[in-house]
């Protein structure tokens, strides 16, 4: 590529599309952003001999660094970089455009307009400048000027649908609906898949009286977004059209990047076998810390009396054999492959060995000792294995086992899936998942190839093509062939890598014949639906057959290369294909010295930093010969990081984790895939080349159960390399929205609300939960103080859920002092649910005695509300579950004929859908609290019905036992296997306590983004508190994809139960003000408390919830269950359509748009203040 000239770059029509990698934006797409970063990296290649002036070079460098920083969500730094670029060379209009986009993202509208107008003054023919000027003017509500700018952009680029779309939006907001309809129809002519144009057209048609036509376009919008055919225009950077992203200025093509001097030196890992004792290696191998010393040992598959050989690297260098009998790794037979993973969650990686006739499982005891756990595990011979890998296929946090091979007899399926029961046993689960396959299979690898946060499986074998088994979350896996090309030999080895840095995992395959190795780029499917693969040309002349392969950054330059074992006419070879960074590869094998390496029947290939010097080595396994170490000499002139990941709620080995690394403007993505290549598994580590970056700026991790984690304060490099141990954050992903009350000085936590309104919660394979959408919460009158005549409450989502709120109410409950009032509320599994009525109590007393589940006296513990909790149970590996236990109460003397109620204050450490699934696998069913009474003969008799439990954080529930206890009985116990923590128990037998209720009118309800109040946890798990004034504007949470209610006044939506919801997500809140003016005066000696009522539904992002990642399939009050059958629908009448179009126009793509770190700051708030400080982030 020729060096760029000093003339301004001209971006017109599809010319910009070409610069942007040929992508037509249909809303936010991570791949598009990665393409931008990729092009920036291309631009950061070495400069040619014809260097331009220093000021131009510096401007381009700073511009392109700003582009990368925008892709990494460091918008402030990007704006500074663009400003520096302008200072270096103020004549490049594209830099002004980029600065304007950055300032627009930061909501610095006036400054953005200045930058964009400067760009236009340099080149009035730049449609991107006009487009973003229109966005800035529209954001400032200057509709006339915005309309002119979008019209100018559309005139310059008549094929940019987004310009026409925003022109139509301006007309619509100016209530010029006929003009809007005409322009929006033009938009759809340009791009028939423009989701936002469909929505805007439906709204314009509805508002101009064309209801039936509006319905059709709204249905079209729903199809486009729910099927992910296209995404709607959003609020965040990159979501406002293809012209809304910053653009790099290309310098020189990446092909000019010269590889630093690197050689691969062949060294034997152990001496040749002694005479008379031939080596019986079969080619399979994996790496595991067998000795417990922290070093990764090599486990070789062999045939004979000792089917395993372990090579340990000595501290002084070299390798020595480990006594496998002494280590407890004794097994005989013909071993073919092995898998490493912590199947029982004890923090030590275990070993599964596939022999040609059976499976063997070794449990790691620590200190270099193992035990054969095959019998205990339930693993038996169900096929003739050829490969094995651990995988958490059901995302429940433990590792399952997939075995490839051949059926035991003709017609049998070749693959066997063993589901981990969570109790060190496995159950065969092949038929239930449809993973059996056909013919003979060779290798399997796990990957999320379609980026839907569910781990898929790719399997090679004698089928015409390797098959991808697409994870459906529940039920049988559909399959997709990787390719449909004829004349390709059967596939053997397989690896995944994102070689082109577009955020989608590509697949490399070795073949048992021509063409030896193929690489398949992951691209968008037909009609923008799904994914498909297209072949990438590889420089492998003379290769006749392939065996092992592995991704590897051979020179630590930050681009992922590919190493393969092939057979050629000249003999077997290891070839290394270096990634040029432009979508192609160079064969650098000769430069690495590989043409001088002699091999004997090589099979497997493992990438590992064997000697810890910051350069990735290669280990070649051989058939009937010792392995060969290809030691990497020279790559550590570039910098290097090793990531040692360990799960917390996920599997401890972190298999299935997705990692993104940002370093000095460079970006790369990795998956920890378990088995890689052909019958091999590398160490469970990620080896990252950093080029000359001085460290990692941002490490972004997506754990298999959905936990997002950003890390920035990372260890520094030492001598150009660093080892980074990284443990999964202990993050609660879901609970329910929480309520804060204004006490005259600040907002304090009341509790969480409508936890029982969750929809789609997995209970059993045939049952989901029954949601209870309404809940009453007591707000202590002393903790809710009027401000300017208003009672102020804040209803906020602090975690990762979408909320559908239909009604908010506040009732004043007046009563004499000495009387306590509580709503009749508690979590019940099934209807009829609690009534919510006022329960007035006086003269309450403590139980005579109380004992917890371990028979400890907890009478004093339960005597007051002080966050000292009675528990007396043992937690299980499944969140929210414990052993079956009792809370025993001696109620003392009971007055015959009087009511009998227990006022029980406490909280539940909630179970999740995933923990319900995991417990079910282990044979554990949830047992909600129920009451047993001790009979006169000492036996215990169950009292019919549920006692219930607190539906979240601490609150008081009413357990009514009136008329339920046999005469003379005074000792009862609550039985449960849930983690319910009790703070206080009172006995209430009052029957004439007085109270009166008065509705407090809703004055206003406003929706906005608040951020995440700081969460603290007490001494007991799940005893949470929140500091409303200490807020982070970012957090480790995503939004579900779909349409949310627009920010602003939502009072009309929460007045009645009518399925017109306020839909809001993570970090957002409803600010509700209630007018106390009409409340009656309190009689002498009386006091006032309040009951807050919320009606709505909640959907979290748990992997085992129904449709967890979308707003769509909205719940409604008349549904029979959730998810509801096709015979039921959310209301579709004209009123429902008007509601959807008028209110729910805030689209969120669900894609990463900001940091996933908590960064707390003081953000005090009061009822009189504007709470929208963080609104610009979404």
mmCIF file of N, CA and C in Angstrom, residues 643-733:
data_model
loop_
_atom_site.group_PDB
_atom_site.id
_atom_site.type_symbol
_atom_site.label_atom_id
_atom_site.label_comp_id
_atom_site.label_asym_id
_atom_site.label_seq_id
_atom_site.Cartn_x
_atom_site.Cartn_y
_atom_site.Cartn_z
ATOM 1 N N UNK A 643 -1.893 -16.071 31.793
ATOM 2 C CA UNK A 643 -3.087 -15.917 32.615
ATOM 3 C C UNK A 643 -3.445 -17.265 33.224
ATOM 4 N N UNK A 644 -3.405 -17.334 34.548
ATOM 5 C CA UNK A 644 -3.809 -18.534 35.280
ATOM 6 C C UNK A 644 -5.181 -18.260 35.895
ATOM 7 N N UNK A 645 -6.218 -18.791 35.300
ATOM 8 C CA UNK A 645 -7.585 -18.486 35.684
ATOM 9 C C UNK A 645 -8.165 -19.582 36.574
ATOM 10 N N UNK A 646 -8.975 -19.193 37.539
ATOM 11 C CA UNK A 646 -9.654 -20.179 38.381
ATOM 12 C C UNK A 646 -11.056 -19.688 38.681
ATOM 13 N N UNK A 647 -12.022 -20.588 38.562
ATOM 14 C CA UNK A 647 -13.409 -20.243 38.764
ATOM 15 C C UNK A 647 -13.781 -20.179 40.230
ATOM 16 N N UNK A 648 -14.882 -19.525 40.500
ATOM 17 C CA UNK A 648 -15.462 -19.473 41.847
ATOM 18 C C UNK A 648 -16.837 -20.128 41.808
ATOM 19 N N UNK A 649 -17.809 -19.464 41.194
ATOM 20 C CA UNK A 649 -19.093 -20.118 40.966
ATOM 21 C C UNK A 649 -19.017 -21.055 39.779
ATOM 22 N N UNK A 650 -18.043 -20.839 38.912
ATOM 23 C CA UNK A 650 -17.830 -21.691 37.748
ATOM 24 C C UNK A 650 -16.874 -22.822 38.084
ATOM 25 N N UNK A 651 -16.641 -23.685 37.084
ATOM 26 C CA UNK A 651 -15.673 -24.756 37.293
ATOM 27 C C UNK A 651 -14.311 -24.160 37.608
ATOM 28 N N UNK A 652 -13.638 -24.764 38.560
ATOM 29 C CA UNK A 652 -12.389 -24.200 39.074
ATOM 30 C C UNK A 652 -11.298 -24.141 38.009
ATOM 31 N N UNK A 653 -11.377 -25.020 37.000
ATOM 32 C CA UNK A 653 -10.361 -25.024 35.949
ATOM 33 C C UNK A 653 -10.594 -23.910 34.940
ATOM 34 N N UNK A 654 -11.755 -23.305 34.952
ATOM 35 C CA UNK A 654 -12.112 -22.177 34.076
ATOM 36 C C UNK A 654 -12.294 -22.594 32.627
ATOM 37 N N UNK A 655 -12.548 -23.875 32.362
ATOM 38 C CA UNK A 655 -12.782 -24.295 30.985
ATOM 39 C C UNK A 655 -14.056 -23.644 30.462
ATOM 40 N N UNK A 656 -13.982 -23.123 29.248
ATOM 41 C CA UNK A 656 -15.110 -22.421 28.649
ATOM 42 C C UNK A 656 -15.083 -20.924 28.854
ATOM 43 N N UNK A 657 -14.100 -20.414 29.593
ATOM 44 C CA UNK A 657 -14.021 -18.982 29.833
ATOM 45 C C UNK A 657 -13.605 -18.261 28.554
ATOM 46 N N UNK A 658 -14.114 -17.029 28.391
ATOM 47 C CA UNK A 658 -13.727 -16.175 27.262
ATOM 48 C C UNK A 658 -12.977 -14.972 27.813
ATOM 49 N N UNK A 659 -11.836 -14.675 27.203
ATOM 50 C CA UNK A 659 -10.952 -13.624 27.704
ATOM 51 C C UNK A 659 -10.638 -12.647 26.578
ATOM 52 N N UNK A 660 -10.768 -11.363 26.878
ATOM 53 C CA UNK A 660 -10.321 -10.318 25.962
ATOM 54 C C UNK A 660 -9.203 -9.538 26.635
ATOM 55 N N UNK A 661 -8.152 -9.282 25.876
ATOM 56 C CA UNK A 661 -6.978 -8.587 26.395
ATOM 57 C C UNK A 661 -6.789 -7.297 25.603
ATOM 58 N N UNK A 662 -6.731 -6.169 26.309
ATOM 59 C CA UNK A 662 -6.469 -4.865 25.705
ATOM 60 C C UNK A 662 -5.111 -4.388 26.208
ATOM 61 N N UNK A 663 -4.207 -4.101 25.287
ATOM 62 C CA UNK A 663 -2.865 -3.674 25.677
ATOM 63 C C UNK A 663 -2.321 -2.683 24.658
ATOM 64 N N UNK A 664 -2.162 -1.441 25.091
ATOM 65 C CA UNK A 664 -1.540 -0.408 24.274
ATOM 66 C C UNK A 664 -2.188 -0.299 22.892
ATOM 67 N N UNK A 665 -3.533 -0.318 22.893
ATOM 68 C CA UNK A 665 -4.243 -0.194 21.626
ATOM 69 C C UNK A 665 -4.450 -1.498 20.897
ATOM 70 N N UNK A 666 -3.825 -2.573 21.343
ATOM 71 C CA UNK A 666 -4.017 -3.877 20.716
ATOM 72 C C UNK A 666 -5.107 -4.635 21.457
ATOM 73 N N UNK A 667 -5.782 -5.506 20.718
ATOM 74 C CA UNK A 667 -6.862 -6.300 21.302
ATOM 75 C C UNK A 667 -6.756 -7.725 20.791
ATOM 76 N N UNK A 668 -7.054 -8.677 21.661
ATOM 77 C CA UNK A 668 -7.121 -10.071 21.225
ATOM 78 C C UNK A 668 -8.076 -10.823 22.118
ATOM 79 N N UNK A 669 -8.595 -11.924 21.578
ATOM 80 C CA UNK A 669 -9.584 -12.731 22.292
ATOM 81 C C UNK A 669 -9.123 -14.178 22.322
ATOM 82 N N UNK A 670 -9.360 -14.805 23.479
ATOM 83 C CA UNK A 670 -9.022 -16.218 23.658
ATOM 84 C C UNK A 670 -10.188 -16.929 24.330
ATOM 85 N N UNK A 671 -10.285 -18.233 24.086
ATOM 86 C CA UNK A 671 -11.159 -19.110 24.852
ATOM 87 C C UNK A 671 -10.320 -20.226 25.452
ATOM 88 N N UNK A 672 -10.621 -20.606 26.691
ATOM 89 C CA UNK A 672 -9.946 -21.737 27.322
ATOM 90 C C UNK A 672 -10.757 -22.976 26.973
ATOM 91 N N UNK A 673 -10.218 -23.751 26.032
ATOM 92 C CA UNK A 673 -11.050 -24.726 25.329
ATOM 93 C C UNK A 673 -10.885 -26.163 25.797
ATOM 94 N N UNK A 674 -10.102 -26.443 26.825
ATOM 95 C CA UNK A 674 -9.914 -27.833 27.224
ATOM 96 C C UNK A 674 -9.038 -28.543 26.216
ATOM 97 N N UNK A 675 -9.534 -29.671 25.673
ATOM 98 C CA UNK A 675 -8.770 -30.396 24.658
ATOM 99 C C UNK A 675 -8.553 -29.512 23.440
ATOM 100 N N UNK A 676 -7.342 -29.559 22.891
ATOM 101 C CA UNK A 676 -6.984 -28.771 21.711
ATOM 102 C C UNK A 676 -6.155 -29.647 20.787
ATOM 103 N N UNK A 677 -6.489 -29.639 19.505
ATOM 104 C CA UNK A 677 -5.671 -30.350 18.538
ATOM 105 C C UNK A 677 -6.091 -31.794 18.374
ATOM 106 N N UNK A 678 -5.102 -32.692 18.452
ATOM 107 C CA UNK A 678 -5.348 -34.114 18.228
ATOM 108 C C UNK A 678 -4.907 -34.901 19.451
ATOM 109 N N UNK A 679 -5.869 -35.349 20.250
ATOM 110 C CA UNK A 679 -5.627 -36.179 21.429
ATOM 111 C C UNK A 679 -4.701 -35.508 22.455
ATOM 112 N N UNK A 680 -4.777 -34.193 22.542
ATOM 113 C CA UNK A 680 -3.918 -33.460 23.483
ATOM 114 C C UNK A 680 -4.717 -32.384 24.210
ATOM 115 N N UNK A 681 -4.206 -32.007 25.365
ATOM 116 C CA UNK A 681 -4.733 -30.853 26.097
ATOM 117 C C UNK A 681 -3.578 -30.077 26.683
ATOM 118 N N UNK A 682 -3.465 -28.790 26.343
ATOM 119 C CA UNK A 682 -2.396 -27.960 26.895
ATOM 120 C C UNK A 682 -2.685 -27.599 28.344
ATOM 121 N N UNK A 683 -1.776 -26.917 29.020
ATOM 122 C CA UNK A 683 -2.072 -26.451 30.379
ATOM 123 C C UNK A 683 -3.297 -25.544 30.367
ATOM 124 N N UNK A 684 -4.092 -25.545 31.439
ATOM 125 C CA UNK A 684 -5.254 -24.655 31.492
ATOM 126 C C UNK A 684 -4.835 -23.214 31.771
ATOM 127 N N UNK A 685 -4.105 -22.656 30.825
ATOM 128 C CA UNK A 685 -3.582 -21.295 30.926
ATOM 129 C C UNK A 685 -3.790 -20.610 29.584
ATOM 130 N N UNK A 686 -3.721 -19.295 29.578
ATOM 131 C CA UNK A 686 -3.771 -18.532 28.339
ATOM 132 C C UNK A 686 -2.457 -17.770 28.219
ATOM 133 N N UNK A 687 -1.785 -17.978 27.095
ATOM 134 C CA UNK A 687 -0.469 -17.384 26.863
ATOM 135 C C UNK A 687 -0.628 -16.264 25.840
ATOM 136 N N UNK A 688 -0.352 -15.035 26.271
ATOM 137 C CA UNK A 688 -0.687 -13.848 25.494
ATOM 138 C C UNK A 688 0.570 -13.093 25.109
ATOM 139 N N UNK A 689 0.796 -12.917 23.816
ATOM 140 C CA UNK A 689 1.850 -12.038 23.346
ATOM 141 C C UNK A 689 1.392 -10.599 23.380
ATOM 142 N N UNK A 690 2.274 -9.692 23.807
ATOM 143 C CA UNK A 690 1.904 -8.288 23.995
ATOM 144 C C UNK A 690 2.685 -7.336 23.104
ATOM 145 N N UNK A 691 3.494 -7.872 22.182
ATOM 146 C CA UNK A 691 4.321 -6.960 21.418
ATOM 147 C C UNK A 691 5.231 -6.181 22.352
ATOM 148 N N UNK A 692 5.283 -4.865 22.164
ATOM 149 C CA UNK A 692 6.097 -4.026 23.038
ATOM 150 C C UNK A 692 5.273 -3.292 24.089
ATOM 151 N N UNK A 693 4.013 -3.713 24.270
ATOM 152 C CA UNK A 693 3.181 -3.097 25.307
ATOM 153 C C UNK A 693 3.807 -3.332 26.669
ATOM 154 N N UNK A 694 3.721 -2.342 27.529
ATOM 155 C CA UNK A 694 4.336 -2.415 28.853
ATOM 156 C C UNK A 694 3.451 -3.111 29.880
ATOM 157 N N UNK A 695 2.309 -3.599 29.440
ATOM 158 C CA UNK A 695 1.416 -4.307 30.349
ATOM 159 C C UNK A 695 0.035 -4.411 29.739
ATOM 160 N N UNK A 696 -0.858 -5.050 30.449
ATOM 161 C CA UNK A 696 -2.242 -5.186 30.007
ATOM 162 C C UNK A 696 -3.039 -4.031 30.604
ATOM 163 N N UNK A 697 -3.718 -3.279 29.739
ATOM 164 C CA UNK A 697 -4.532 -2.154 30.208
ATOM 165 C C UNK A 697 -5.860 -2.633 30.779
ATOM 166 N N UNK A 698 -6.440 -3.604 30.141
ATOM 167 C CA UNK A 698 -7.754 -4.099 30.562
ATOM 168 C C UNK A 698 -7.839 -5.578 30.245
ATOM 169 N N UNK A 699 -8.266 -6.349 31.236
ATOM 170 C CA UNK A 699 -8.533 -7.773 31.064
ATOM 171 C C UNK A 699 -10.026 -7.971 31.275
ATOM 172 N N UNK A 700 -10.705 -8.423 30.248
ATOM 173 C CA UNK A 700 -12.163 -8.631 30.323
ATOM 174 C C UNK A 700 -12.447 -10.123 30.232
ATOM 175 N N UNK A 701 -13.194 -10.631 31.198
ATOM 176 C CA UNK A 701 -13.444 -12.065 31.301
ATOM 177 C C UNK A 701 -14.947 -12.302 31.333
ATOM 178 N N UNK A 702 -15.399 -13.265 30.531
ATOM 179 C CA UNK A 702 -16.768 -13.746 30.629
ATOM 180 C C UNK A 702 -16.710 -15.209 31.054
ATOM 181 N N UNK A 703 -17.136 -15.472 32.283
ATOM 182 C CA UNK A 703 -17.121 -16.828 32.821
ATOM 183 C C UNK A 703 -18.318 -17.600 32.302
ATOM 184 N N UNK A 704 -18.222 -18.929 32.240
ATOM 185 C CA UNK A 704 -19.293 -19.711 31.607
ATOM 186 C C UNK A 704 -20.676 -19.507 32.200
ATOM 187 N N UNK A 705 -20.786 -19.260 33.510
ATOM 188 C CA UNK A 705 -22.123 -19.052 34.089
ATOM 189 C C UNK A 705 -22.637 -17.636 33.867
ATOM 190 N N UNK A 706 -21.881 -16.808 33.140
ATOM 191 C CA UNK A 706 -22.360 -15.482 32.783
ATOM 192 C C UNK A 706 -21.776 -14.349 33.586
ATOM 193 N N UNK A 707 -20.861 -14.629 34.496
ATOM 194 C CA UNK A 707 -20.247 -13.570 35.296
ATOM 195 C C UNK A 707 -19.283 -12.771 34.428
ATOM 196 N N UNK A 708 -19.487 -11.474 34.362
ATOM 197 C CA UNK A 708 -18.587 -10.567 33.645
ATOM 198 C C UNK A 708 -17.617 -9.949 34.634
ATOM 199 N N UNK A 709 -16.374 -9.834 34.204
ATOM 200 C CA UNK A 709 -15.351 -9.322 35.121
ATOM 201 C C UNK A 709 -14.335 -8.512 34.340
ATOM 202 N N UNK A 710 -14.146 -7.264 34.737
ATOM 203 C CA UNK A 710 -13.100 -6.408 34.186
ATOM 204 C C UNK A 710 -12.019 -6.206 35.231
ATOM 205 N N UNK A 711 -10.772 -6.309 34.834
ATOM 206 C CA UNK A 711 -9.645 -6.072 35.724
ATOM 207 C C UNK A 711 -8.685 -5.101 35.052
ATOM 208 N N UNK A 712 -8.304 -4.058 35.804
ATOM 209 C CA UNK A 712 -7.364 -3.074 35.263
ATOM 210 C C UNK A 712 -6.119 -2.916 36.129
ATOM 211 N N UNK A 713 -6.250 -3.110 37.412
ATOM 212 C CA UNK A 713 -5.089 -2.963 38.295
ATOM 213 C C UNK A 713 -4.336 -4.287 38.331
ATOM 214 N N UNK A 714 -3.597 -4.536 37.262
ATOM 215 C CA UNK A 714 -2.969 -5.836 37.060
ATOM 216 C C UNK A 714 -1.480 -5.778 37.389
ATOM 217 N N UNK A 715 -0.878 -6.924 37.715
ATOM 218 C CA UNK A 715 0.554 -6.937 37.998
ATOM 219 C C UNK A 715 1.369 -6.390 36.831
ATOM 220 N N UNK A 716 2.464 -5.728 37.157
ATOM 221 C CA UNK A 716 3.320 -5.129 36.137
ATOM 222 C C UNK A 716 4.273 -6.167 35.555
ATOM 223 N N UNK A 717 4.753 -5.859 34.354
ATOM 224 C CA UNK A 717 5.744 -6.727 33.732
ATOM 225 C C UNK A 717 7.063 -6.662 34.484
ATOM 226 N N UNK A 718 7.741 -7.779 34.528
ATOM 227 C CA UNK A 718 9.112 -7.842 35.036
ATOM 228 C C UNK A 718 9.954 -8.531 33.974
ATOM 229 N N UNK A 719 10.924 -7.807 33.457
ATOM 230 C CA UNK A 719 11.756 -8.317 32.363
ATOM 231 C C UNK A 719 10.901 -8.726 31.171
ATOM 232 N N UNK A 720 9.846 -7.949 30.930
ATOM 233 C CA UNK A 720 9.028 -8.161 29.748
ATOM 234 C C UNK A 720 7.988 -9.247 29.869
ATOM 235 N N UNK A 721 7.786 -9.814 31.043
ATOM 236 C CA UNK A 721 6.781 -10.872 31.168
ATOM 237 C C UNK A 721 6.141 -10.821 32.549
ATOM 238 N N UNK A 722 4.985 -11.465 32.638
ATOM 239 C CA UNK A 722 4.253 -11.462 33.896
ATOM 240 C C UNK A 722 3.325 -12.676 33.921
ATOM 241 N N UNK A 723 3.147 -13.240 35.112
ATOM 242 C CA UNK A 723 2.153 -14.281 35.344
ATOM 243 C C UNK A 723 1.030 -13.651 36.165
ATOM 244 N N UNK A 724 -0.188 -13.742 35.668
ATOM 245 C CA UNK A 724 -1.325 -13.099 36.320
ATOM 246 C C UNK A 724 -2.312 -14.173 36.785
ATOM 247 N N UNK A 725 -2.326 -14.467 38.083
ATOM 248 C CA UNK A 725 -3.386 -15.349 38.588
ATOM 249 C C UNK A 725 -4.680 -14.555 38.698
ATOM 250 N N UNK A 726 -5.767 -15.119 38.220
ATOM 251 C CA UNK A 726 -7.031 -14.375 38.198
ATOM 252 C C UNK A 726 -8.156 -15.296 38.632
ATOM 253 N N UNK A 727 -8.769 -14.956 39.767
ATOM 254 C CA UNK A 727 -9.888 -15.727 40.284
ATOM 255 C C UNK A 727 -11.195 -15.039 39.932
ATOM 256 N N UNK A 728 -12.190 -15.834 39.617
ATOM 257 C CA UNK A 728 -13.509 -15.308 39.304
ATOM 258 C C UNK A 728 -14.061 -14.512 40.483
ATOM 259 N N UNK A 729 -14.620 -13.361 40.187
ATOM 260 C CA UNK A 729 -15.211 -12.522 41.223
ATOM 261 C C UNK A 729 -16.446 -13.198 41.811
ATOM 262 N N UNK A 730 -16.621 -13.010 43.101
ATOM 263 C CA UNK A 730 -17.832 -13.500 43.775
ATOM 264 C C UNK A 730 -18.919 -12.467 43.537
ATOM 265 N N UNK A 731 -19.654 -12.666 42.466
ATOM 266 C CA UNK A 731 -20.629 -11.668 42.038
ATOM 267 C C UNK A 731 -22.028 -12.265 42.033
ATOM 268 N N UNK A 732 -22.925 -11.588 42.727
ATOM 269 C CA UNK A 732 -24.328 -11.981 42.655
ATOM 270 C C UNK A 732 -24.926 -11.352 41.405
ATOM 271 N N UNK A 733 -25.407 -12.185 40.500
ATOM 272 C CA UNK A 733 -25.922 -11.666 39.242
ATOM 273 C C UNK A 733 -27.361 -11.214 39.317
#
